[in-house]
PDB file of C-alpha atoms and ligand atoms in Angstrom:
ATOM      1  CA  MET A 177      45.073-169.195 -54.850  1.00  0.00           C
ATOM      2  CA  PHE A 178      46.785-172.526 -55.622  1.00  0.00           C
ATOM      3  CA  ALA A 179      48.878-170.873 -58.305  1.00  0.00           C
ATOM      4  CA  ALA A 180      49.848-168.240 -55.787  1.00  0.00           C
ATOM      5  CA  ILE A 181      51.046-170.887 -53.362  1.00  0.00           C
ATOM      6  CA  LEU A 182      53.080-172.620 -56.050  1.00  0.00           C
ATOM      7  CA  ASN A 183      54.568-169.339 -57.073  1.00  0.00           C
ATOM      8  CA  CYS A 184      55.390-168.637 -53.466  1.00  0.00           C
ATOM      9  CA  ILE A 185      57.104-171.993 -53.070  1.00  0.00           C
ATOM     10  CA  ALA A 186      59.040-171.422 -56.273  1.00  0.00           C
ATOM     11  CA  GLU A 187      60.300-168.118 -54.984  1.00  0.00           C
ATOM     12  CA  VAL A 188      61.367-169.632 -51.699  1.00  0.00           C
ATOM     13  CA  VAL A 189      63.207-172.400 -53.522  1.00  0.00           C
ATOM     14  CA  ALA A 190      64.867-169.812 -55.691  1.00  0.00           C
ATOM     15  CA  GLY A 191      65.946-168.083 -52.501  1.00  0.00           C
ATOM     16  CA  SER A 192      64.299-164.754 -53.156  1.00  0.00           C
ATOM     17  CA  ALA A 193      62.113-163.041 -50.634  1.00  0.00           C
ATOM     18  CA  ALA A 194      58.518-164.071 -50.985  1.00  0.00           C
ATOM     19  CA  TRP A 195      55.696-162.341 -49.277  1.00  0.00           C
ATOM     20  CA  LEU A 196      52.209-163.648 -49.746  1.00  0.00           C
ATOM     21  CA  GLY A 197      49.185-164.474 -47.800  1.00  0.00           C
ATOM     22  CA  ARG A 198      47.762-161.282 -46.406  1.00  0.00           C
ATOM     23  CA  GLY A 199      44.138-162.259 -46.605  1.00  0.00           C
ATOM     24  CA  LEU A 200      44.963-165.745 -47.854  1.00  0.00           C
ATOM     25  CA  SER A 201      45.251-168.729 -45.590  1.00  0.00           C
ATOM     26  CA  CYS A 202      48.775-169.372 -46.814  1.00  0.00           C
ATOM     27  CA  VAL A 203      51.505-167.416 -45.154  1.00  0.00           C
ATOM     28  CA  CYS A 204      54.738-167.906 -46.940  1.00  0.00           C
ATOM     29  CA  VAL A 205      57.711-167.204 -44.783  1.00  0.00           C
ATOM     30  CA  GLN A 206      60.249-164.740 -46.039  1.00  0.00           C
ATOM     31  CA  ARG A 207      63.436-166.675 -46.576  1.00  0.00           C
ATOM     32  CA  ARG A 208      66.697-164.992 -46.949  1.00  0.00           C
ATOM     33  CA  ASP A 209      69.347-167.241 -45.502  1.00  0.00           C
ATOM     34  CA  SER A 210      70.744-164.503 -43.314  1.00  0.00           C
ATOM     35  CA  ASP A 211      67.576-163.755 -41.395  1.00  0.00           C
ATOM     36  CA  VAL A 212      65.600-166.956 -41.388  1.00  0.00           C
ATOM     37  CA  SER A 213      66.693-167.893 -37.877  1.00  0.00           C
ATOM     38  CA  ASN A 214      66.179-164.405 -36.522  1.00  0.00           C
ATOM     39  CA  THR A 215      62.430-164.030 -36.573  1.00  0.00           C
ATOM     40  CA  PHE A 216      60.286-163.972 -33.468  1.00  0.00           C
ATOM     41  CA  ASP A 217      57.308-166.238 -33.017  1.00  0.00           C
ATOM     42  CA  LEU A 218      53.935-164.619 -32.597  1.00  0.00           C
ATOM     43  CA  THR A 219      50.734-165.562 -30.899  1.00  0.00           C
ATOM     44  CA  LEU A 220      47.721-165.886 -33.151  1.00  0.00           C
ATOM     45  CA  ALA A 221      46.368-162.579 -31.849  1.00  0.00           C
ATOM     46  CA  GLN A 222      49.670-160.814 -32.559  1.00  0.00           C
ATOM     47  CA  GLU A 223      49.793-162.282 -36.035  1.00  0.00           C
ATOM     48  CA  GLU A 224      46.294-160.974 -36.766  1.00  0.00           C
ATOM     49  CA  CYS A 225      47.217-157.525 -35.467  1.00  0.00           C
ATOM     50  CA  LEU A 226      50.335-157.496 -37.598  1.00  0.00           C
ATOM     51  CA  GLN A 227      48.320-158.398 -40.680  1.00  0.00           C
ATOM     52  CA  ARG A 228      45.762-155.725 -39.885  1.00  0.00           C
ATOM     53  CA  ILE A 229      48.401-153.024 -39.624  1.00  0.00           C
ATOM     54  CA  GLN A 230      50.100-154.292 -42.770  1.00  0.00           C
ATOM     55  CA  ARG A 231      46.829-153.830 -44.622  1.00  0.00           C
ATOM     56  CA  ARG A 232      46.717-150.250 -43.326  1.00  0.00           C
ATOM     57  CA  ILE A 233      50.324-149.612 -44.380  1.00  0.00           C
ATOM     58  CA  ASP A 234      49.588-150.890 -47.875  1.00  0.00           C
ATOM     59  CA  VAL A 235      46.945-148.231 -48.565  1.00  0.00           C
ATOM     60  CA  PRO A 236      48.441-145.362 -50.599  1.00  0.00           C
ATOM     61  CA  TYR A 237      46.931-141.916 -50.308  1.00  0.00           C
ATOM     62  CA  ASP A 238      44.564-141.634 -53.275  1.00  0.00           C
ATOM     63  CA  SER A 239      43.053-138.231 -53.983  1.00  0.00           C
ATOM     64  CA  SER A 240      40.283-139.795 -56.093  1.00  0.00           C
ATOM     65  CA  ILE A 241      38.821-141.584 -53.040  1.00  0.00           C
ATOM     66  CA  ILE A 242      36.174-139.562 -51.193  1.00  0.00           C
ATOM     67  CA  GLU A 243      37.136-141.014 -47.807  1.00  0.00           C
ATOM     68  CA  HIS A 244      40.706-139.839 -48.322  1.00  0.00           C
ATOM     69  CA  GLN A 245      39.566-136.375 -49.364  1.00  0.00           C
ATOM     70  CA  ASP A 246      37.351-136.180 -46.286  1.00  0.00           C
ATOM     71  CA  ALA A 247      40.213-137.241 -44.053  1.00  0.00           C
ATOM     72  CA  LEU A 248      42.443-134.544 -45.493  1.00  0.00           C
ATOM     73  CA  ARG A 249      39.731-131.923 -44.970  1.00  0.00           C
ATOM     74  CA  ALA A 250      39.245-133.177 -41.424  1.00  0.00           C
ATOM     75  CA  LEU A 251      42.942-132.712 -40.809  1.00  0.00           C
ATOM     76  CA  TRP A 252      42.740-129.119 -41.895  1.00  0.00           C
ATOM     77  CA  ASN A 253      39.763-128.468 -39.647  1.00  0.00           C
ATOM     78  CA  ALA A 254      41.530-130.056 -36.695  1.00  0.00           C
ATOM     79  CA  ALA A 255      44.641-128.008 -37.335  1.00  0.00           C
ATOM     80  CA  PHE A 256      43.094-124.632 -38.124  1.00  0.00           C
ATOM     81  CA  PRO A 257      39.458-124.634 -36.959  1.00  0.00           C
ATOM     82  CA  GLU A 258      39.363-120.854 -37.262  1.00  0.00           C
ATOM     83  CA  GLU A 259      40.411-120.784 -40.909  1.00  0.00           C
ATOM     84  CA  GLU A 260      38.324-122.023 -43.824  1.00  0.00           C
ATOM     85  CA  LEU A 261      40.114-124.247 -46.321  1.00  0.00           C
ATOM     86  CA  HIS A 262      39.680-123.051 -49.894  1.00  0.00           C
ATOM     87  CA  GLY A 263      40.342-126.388 -51.572  1.00  0.00           C
ATOM     88  CA  LEU A 264      42.146-129.705 -51.372  1.00  0.00           C
ATOM     89  CA  ILE A 265      44.776-128.071 -53.527  1.00  0.00           C
ATOM     90  CA  SER A 266      45.550-124.741 -51.968  1.00  0.00           C
ATOM     91  CA  GLU A 267      48.509-122.589 -51.012  1.00  0.00           C
ATOM     92  CA  GLN A 268      47.119-122.713 -47.461  1.00  0.00           C
ATOM     93  CA  TRP A 269      48.568-126.193 -46.914  1.00  0.00           C
ATOM     94  CA  LYS A 270      52.031-124.663 -46.708  1.00  0.00           C
ATOM     95  CA  GLU A 271      51.013-123.087 -43.392  1.00  0.00           C
ATOM     96  CA  MET A 272      50.933-126.604 -42.010  1.00  0.00           C
ATOM     97  CA  GLY A 273      54.351-127.524 -43.314  1.00  0.00           C
ATOM     98  CA  TRP A 274      53.461-129.348 -46.524  1.00  0.00           C
ATOM     99  CA  GLN A 275      55.964-128.798 -49.301  1.00  0.00           C
ATOM    100  CA  GLY A 276      53.497-127.442 -51.816  1.00  0.00           C
ATOM    101  CA  LYS A 277      49.844-126.735 -52.353  1.00  0.00           C
ATOM    102  CA  ASP A 278      48.907-130.427 -52.774  1.00  0.00           C
ATOM    103  CA  PRO A 279      49.631-132.612 -49.716  1.00  0.00           C
ATOM    104  CA  SER A 280      48.954-135.795 -51.697  1.00  0.00           C
ATOM    105  CA  THR A 281      52.406-135.534 -53.250  1.00  0.00           C
ATOM    106  CA  ASP A 282      53.985-135.519 -49.786  1.00  0.00           C
ATOM    107  CA  PHE A 283      52.236-138.705 -48.671  1.00  0.00           C
ATOM    108  CA  ARG A 284      54.347-140.911 -50.918  1.00  0.00           C
ATOM    109  CA  GLY A 285      56.673-142.038 -48.137  1.00  0.00           C
ATOM    110  CA  GLY A 286      53.961-142.766 -45.603  1.00  0.00           C
ATOM    111  CA  GLY A 287      50.685-143.512 -47.385  1.00  0.00           C
ATOM    112  CA  PHE A 288      47.167-143.077 -45.995  1.00  0.00           C
ATOM    113  CA  ILE A 289      48.247-144.348 -42.585  1.00  0.00           C
ATOM    114  CA  SER A 290      50.295-141.208 -42.078  1.00  0.00           C
ATOM    115  CA  LEU A 291      47.127-139.144 -42.523  1.00  0.00           C
ATOM    116  CA  GLU A 292      45.393-141.414 -40.011  1.00  0.00           C
ATOM    117  CA  ASN A 293      48.287-140.852 -37.634  1.00  0.00           C
ATOM    118  CA  PHE A 294      47.942-137.069 -37.934  1.00  0.00           C
ATOM    119  CA  LEU A 295      44.203-137.265 -37.278  1.00  0.00           C
ATOM    120  CA  PHE A 296      44.641-139.505 -34.259  1.00  0.00           C
ATOM    121  CA  PHE A 297      47.193-137.084 -32.862  1.00  0.00           C
ATOM    122  CA  ALA A 298      44.988-134.034 -33.457  1.00  0.00           C
ATOM    123  CA  ARG A 299      41.948-135.696 -31.874  1.00  0.00           C
ATOM    124  CA  ASN A 300      43.535-137.434 -28.917  1.00  0.00           C
ATOM    125  CA  PHE A 301      46.201-134.929 -27.914  1.00  0.00           C
ATOM    126  CA  PRO A 302      44.893-131.637 -29.315  1.00  0.00           C
ATOM    127  CA  LYS A 303      47.015-129.597 -26.943  1.00  0.00           C
ATOM    128  CA  SER A 304      50.335-131.193 -27.931  1.00  0.00           C
ATOM    129  CA  PHE A 305      49.278-131.250 -31.571  1.00  0.00           C
ATOM    130  CA  GLN A 306      48.646-127.506 -31.582  1.00  0.00           C
ATOM    131  CA  VAL A 307      51.835-126.706 -29.678  1.00  0.00           C
ATOM    132  CA  LEU A 308      53.891-128.653 -32.221  1.00  0.00           C
ATOM    133  CA  LEU A 309      52.002-127.347 -35.244  1.00  0.00           C
ATOM    134  CA  ARG A 310      52.405-123.757 -34.136  1.00  0.00           C
ATOM    135  CA  LYS A 311      55.912-124.245 -32.713  1.00  0.00           C
ATOM    136  CA  GLN A 312      54.872-122.697 -29.440  1.00  0.00           C
ATOM    137  CA  GLU A 313      57.373-124.332 -27.150  1.00  0.00           C
ATOM    138  CA  GLY A 314      61.038-123.622 -26.473  1.00  0.00           C
ATOM    139  CA  ASP A 315      63.717-121.545 -28.048  1.00  0.00           C
ATOM    140  CA  ARG A 316      63.074-122.323 -31.730  1.00  0.00           C
ATOM    141  CA  SER A 317      65.470-122.436 -34.625  1.00  0.00           C
ATOM    142  CA  VAL A 318      65.307-119.832 -37.371  1.00  0.00           C
ATOM    143  CA  TRP A 319      65.190-122.726 -39.828  1.00  0.00           C
ATOM    144  CA  GLU A 320      62.455-124.947 -38.385  1.00  0.00           C
ATOM    145  CA  TYR A 321      61.448-128.384 -39.609  1.00  0.00           C
ATOM    146  CA  PRO A 322      58.142-128.374 -41.546  1.00  0.00           C
ATOM    147  CA  PHE A 323      55.487-129.909 -39.290  1.00  0.00           C
ATOM    148  CA  ALA A 324      53.607-131.981 -41.897  1.00  0.00           C
ATOM    149  CA  VAL A 325      56.677-133.269 -43.724  1.00  0.00           C
ATOM    150  CA  ALA A 326      58.160-134.315 -40.392  1.00  0.00           C
ATOM    151  CA  GLY A 327      54.951-136.166 -39.514  1.00  0.00           C
ATOM    152  CA  VAL A 328      55.065-138.256 -42.684  1.00  0.00           C
ATOM    153  CA  ASN A 329      58.697-138.961 -41.954  1.00  0.00           C
ATOM    154  CA  ILE A 330      57.856-140.200 -38.461  1.00  0.00           C
ATOM    155  CA  THR A 331      55.261-142.642 -39.809  1.00  0.00           C
ATOM    156  CA  TYR A 332      57.855-143.943 -42.242  1.00  0.00           C
ATOM    157  CA  MET A 333      60.560-144.224 -39.592  1.00  0.00           C
ATOM    158  CA  LEU A 334      58.270-146.174 -37.238  1.00  0.00           C
ATOM    159  CA  ILE A 335      57.335-148.674 -39.953  1.00  0.00           C
ATOM    160  CA  GLN A 336      61.052-149.288 -40.555  1.00  0.00           C
ATOM    161  CA  MET A 337      62.019-149.357 -36.893  1.00  0.00           C
ATOM    162  CA  LEU A 338      59.305-151.858 -36.000  1.00  0.00           C
ATOM    163  CA  ASP A 339      59.952-153.910 -39.147  1.00  0.00           C
ATOM    164  CA  LEU A 340      56.225-153.916 -39.828  1.00  0.00           C
ATOM    165  CA  GLU A 341      56.511-154.976 -43.444  1.00  0.00           C
ATOM    166  CA  ALA A 342      58.135-158.297 -42.633  1.00  0.00           C
ATOM    167  CA  VAL A 343      56.045-161.458 -42.265  1.00  0.00           C
ATOM    168  CA  LYS A 344      57.335-161.803 -38.729  1.00  0.00           C
ATOM    169  CA  PRO A 345      59.345-159.266 -36.767  1.00  0.00           C
ATOM    170  CA  ARG A 346      63.074-159.694 -37.173  1.00  0.00           C
ATOM    171  CA  ASN A 347      64.065-157.477 -34.296  1.00  0.00           C
ATOM    172  CA  LEU A 348      63.193-157.417 -30.620  1.00  0.00           C
ATOM    173  CA  VAL A 349      61.701-153.932 -30.746  1.00  0.00           C
ATOM    174  CA  GLY A 350      59.272-155.042 -33.452  1.00  0.00           C
ATOM    175  CA  ALA A 351      58.340-158.183 -31.530  1.00  0.00           C
ATOM    176  CA  THR A 352      57.818-156.158 -28.355  1.00  0.00           C
ATOM    177  CA  PHE A 353      55.645-153.653 -30.142  1.00  0.00           C
ATOM    178  CA  LEU A 354      53.291-156.399 -31.354  1.00  0.00           C
ATOM    179  CA  LYS A 355      52.518-157.195 -27.719  1.00  0.00           C
ATOM    180  CA  PHE A 356      51.337-153.621 -27.235  1.00  0.00           C
ATOM    181  CA  LEU A 357      49.414-153.753 -30.490  1.00  0.00           C
ATOM    182  CA  ALA A 358      47.630-156.957 -29.455  1.00  0.00           C
ATOM    183  CA  GLU A 359      46.568-155.189 -26.237  1.00  0.00           C
ATOM    184  CA  ASN A 360      45.359-152.059 -27.999  1.00  0.00           C
ATOM    185  CA  GLY A 361      44.679-151.672 -31.721  1.00  0.00           C
ATOM    186  CA  SER A 362      45.593-147.973 -31.523  1.00  0.00           C
ATOM    187  CA  ALA A 363      49.137-148.701 -30.363  1.00  0.00           C
ATOM    188  CA  PHE A 364      50.740-147.612 -33.635  1.00  0.00           C
ATOM    189  CA  ASP A 365      48.881-144.303 -33.618  1.00  0.00           C
ATOM    190  CA  LEU A 366      49.704-143.724 -29.977  1.00  0.00           C
ATOM    191  CA  LEU A 367      53.370-144.515 -30.545  1.00  0.00           C
ATOM    192  CA  TYR A 368      53.312-141.991 -33.386  1.00  0.00           C
ATOM    193  CA  CYS A 369      52.105-139.263 -31.009  1.00  0.00           C
ATOM    194  CA  ILE A 370      54.769-140.144 -28.456  1.00  0.00           C
ATOM    195  CA  THR A 371      57.417-140.146 -31.185  1.00  0.00           C
ATOM    196  CA  PHE A 372      56.394-136.779 -32.606  1.00  0.00           C
ATOM    197  CA  LYS A 373      56.563-135.151 -29.205  1.00  0.00           C
ATOM    198  CA  LEU A 374      59.837-136.900 -28.375  1.00  0.00           C
ATOM    199  CA  MET A 375      61.315-135.787 -31.701  1.00  0.00           C
ATOM    200  CA  ASP A 376      60.442-132.169 -30.951  1.00  0.00           C
ATOM    201  CA  HIS A 377      61.909-132.553 -27.481  1.00  0.00           C
ATOM    202  CA  GLN A 378      65.184-133.845 -28.994  1.00  0.00           C
ATOM    203  CA  TRP A 379      65.070-131.062 -31.556  1.00  0.00           C
ATOM    204  CA  LEU A 380      64.984-128.462 -28.793  1.00  0.00           C
ATOM    205  CA  THR A 381      67.535-130.281 -26.636  1.00  0.00           C
ATOM    206  CA  MET A 382      69.950-130.505 -29.558  1.00  0.00           C
ATOM    207  CA  ARG A 383      69.240-126.875 -30.513  1.00  0.00           C
ATOM    208  CA  ALA A 384      68.820-128.242 -33.991  1.00  0.00           C
ATOM    209  CA  SER A 385      68.226-126.526 -37.269  1.00  0.00           C
ATOM    210  CA  TYR A 386      66.690-128.142 -40.369  1.00  0.00           C
ATOM    211  CA  MET A 387      70.042-129.435 -41.570  1.00  0.00           C
ATOM    212  CA  ASP A 388      70.156-131.568 -38.411  1.00  0.00           C
ATOM    213  CA  PHE A 389      66.740-133.135 -38.981  1.00  0.00           C
ATOM    214  CA  ASN A 390      68.044-136.579 -39.860  1.00  0.00           C
ATOM    215  CA  ALA A 391      70.353-136.573 -36.823  1.00  0.00           C
ATOM    216  CA  VAL A 392      67.396-135.665 -34.613  1.00  0.00           C
ATOM    217  CA  MET A 393      65.333-138.486 -36.109  1.00  0.00           C
ATOM    218  CA  LYS A 394      68.160-140.926 -35.496  1.00  0.00           C
ATOM    219  CA  GLU A 395      68.469-139.874 -31.874  1.00  0.00           C
ATOM    220  CA  THR A 396      64.682-140.081 -31.466  1.00  0.00           C
ATOM    221  CA  ARG A 397      64.687-143.599 -32.811  1.00  0.00           C
ATOM    222  CA  ARG A 398      67.528-144.631 -30.511  1.00  0.00           C
ATOM    223  CA  GLN A 399      65.701-143.279 -27.471  1.00  0.00           C
ATOM    224  CA  LEU A 400      62.432-144.902 -28.500  1.00  0.00           C
ATOM    225  CA  GLU A 401      64.047-148.295 -29.004  1.00  0.00           C
ATOM    226  CA  LYS A 402      65.604-148.017 -25.584  1.00  0.00           C
ATOM    227  CA  GLU A 403      62.299-147.171 -23.938  1.00  0.00           C
ATOM    228  CA  LEU A 404      60.369-149.915 -25.715  1.00  0.00           C
ATOM    229  CA  LEU A 405      62.807-152.480 -24.354  1.00  0.00           C
ATOM    230  CA  ILE A 406      62.544-151.395 -20.728  1.00  0.00           C
ATOM    231  CA  GLU A 407      61.383-154.333 -18.668  1.00  0.00           C
ATOM    232  CA  ASP A 408      58.023-154.199 -16.910  1.00  0.00           C
ATOM    233  CA  ILE A 409      56.469-151.873 -19.446  1.00  0.00           C
ATOM    234  CA  ALA A 410      53.011-153.273 -20.000  1.00  0.00           C
ATOM    235  CA  ARG A 411      51.420-150.421 -21.962  1.00  0.00           C
ATOM    236  CA  LEU A 412      52.755-147.619 -24.156  1.00  0.00           C
ATOM    237  CA  GLU A 413      51.379-145.198 -21.571  1.00  0.00           C
ATOM    238  CA  ASP A 414      54.163-146.436 -19.276  1.00  0.00           C
ATOM    239  CA  LEU A 415      56.956-145.279 -21.604  1.00  0.00           C
ATOM    240  CA  PRO A 416      58.912-142.409 -20.023  1.00  0.00           C
ATOM    241  CA  SER A 417      58.353-140.233 -23.106  1.00  0.00           C
ATOM    242  CA  TYR A 418      54.566-140.619 -22.879  1.00  0.00           C
ATOM    243  CA  LYS A 419      54.700-138.035 -20.100  1.00  0.00           C
ATOM    244  CA  LEU A 420      55.732-135.385 -22.629  1.00  0.00           C
ATOM    245  CA  LEU A 421      52.275-135.490 -24.214  1.00  0.00           C
ATOM    246  CA  SER A 422      49.323-133.446 -23.075  1.00  0.00           C
ATOM    247  CA  ARG A 423      45.697-133.775 -24.113  1.00  0.00           C
TER     248      ARG A 423
HETATM  249  C1  NAG B 649      62.481-137.914 -44.496  1.00  0.00           C
HETATM  250  O1  NAG B 649      62.749-139.250 -44.785  1.00  0.00           O
HETATM  251  C2  NAG B 649      63.479-139.506 -45.937  1.00  0.00           C
HETATM  252  C3  NAG B 649      63.636-140.983 -46.061  1.00  0.00           C
HETATM  253  O2  NAG B 649      64.155-141.536 -44.919  1.00  0.00           O
HETATM  254  C4  NAG B 649      64.796-138.756 -45.917  1.00  0.00           C
HETATM  255  O3  NAG B 649      65.502-138.969 -47.080  1.00  0.00           O
HETATM  256  C5  NAG B 649      64.519-137.294 -45.709  1.00  0.00           C
HETATM  257  O4  NAG B 649      65.713-136.574 -45.686  1.00  0.00           O
HETATM  258  C6  NAG B 649      63.753-137.109 -44.439  1.00  0.00           C
HETATM  259  N1  NAG B 649      63.591-135.755 -44.036  1.00  0.00           N
HETATM  260  C7  NAG B 649      62.666-134.928 -44.447  1.00  0.00           C
HETATM  261  C8  NAG B 649      62.325-133.865 -43.486  1.00  0.00           C
HETATM  262  O5  NAG B 649      62.105-134.982 -45.503  1.00  0.00           O
HETATM  263  C1  NAG B 650      43.854-147.687 -26.522  1.00  0.00           C
HETATM  264  O1  NAG B 650      44.724-146.590 -26.487  1.00  0.00           O
HETATM  265  C2  NAG B 650      44.097-145.354 -26.732  1.00  0.00           C
HETATM  266  C3  NAG B 650      45.182-144.290 -26.786  1.00  0.00           C
HETATM  267  O2  NAG B 650      45.855-144.193 -25.569  1.00  0.00           O
HETATM  268  C4  NAG B 650      43.059-145.088 -25.669  1.00  0.00           C
HETATM  269  O3  NAG B 650      42.403-143.875 -25.931  1.00  0.00           O
HETATM  270  C5  NAG B 650      42.061-146.229 -25.633  1.00  0.00           C
HETATM  271  O4  NAG B 650      41.172-146.049 -24.564  1.00  0.00           O
HETATM  272  C6  NAG B 650      42.777-147.552 -25.473  1.00  0.00           C
HETATM  273  N1  NAG B 650      41.829-148.634 -25.617  1.00  0.00           N
HETATM  274  C7  NAG B 650      41.769-149.640 -24.780  1.00  0.00           C
HETATM  275  C8  NAG B 650      40.810-150.718 -25.154  1.00  0.00           C
HETATM  276  O5  NAG B 650      42.459-149.715 -23.774  1.00  0.00           O
END
């Protein structure tokens, strides 16, 4: 512990980014000269919530862990209750928009939290989840985005947008989000559901095809940032895009 602190101090002195202290009592502030004055102060409750979500983000998907296997099976059952899954490695996964027969290789960008996000979505908004999974709404492109790959991408985008890997948020959207998170520990998962639905809405509005996926994600992020900064929004349920979701 003491060695860790010294090491942390040494790194700060050397001017490199140092990130320590999740779970330790020492929190070593990330110091790059350009951003040191641009962090937002947090309440103790917000700081604890940030650390809790950082611990979630740090968990990679690990197919040797039973809990992870169970979660993946649960996702299948939530998605296709009428169809039996033949194995954790199976061609069937492609029906859900995974790239191959083993979803664990697609989790790299998002980690276990992206599986948790999927499950939260399927359980809390089963109607919207099914409509998106089965592409039941709107005039769809011939070259559709793959549902599961897009979901992992959304988790990843949100972590970047909210700057959740920094010791303290360095942008206003990230700081604002921590207020919602301190009010409700499911705020990240709920924002994921809103984002997925909003992304599909933009996709249809832009009459996009898979080549446009990154442009759609960019537009989704822009819209989300705008909504999160609307004054008087006390809960994520008050975001305009929340209305797109149905249970
Ligand atoms: C997903 O995210 C990565 C990283 O931002 C990006 O390179 C990729 O093109 C995105 N799109 C999909 C659907 O994989
Ligand atoms: C937190 O948000 C979720 C998702 O909207 C909701 O189901 C839950 O009831 C909320 N919890 C509290 C304590 O408000």
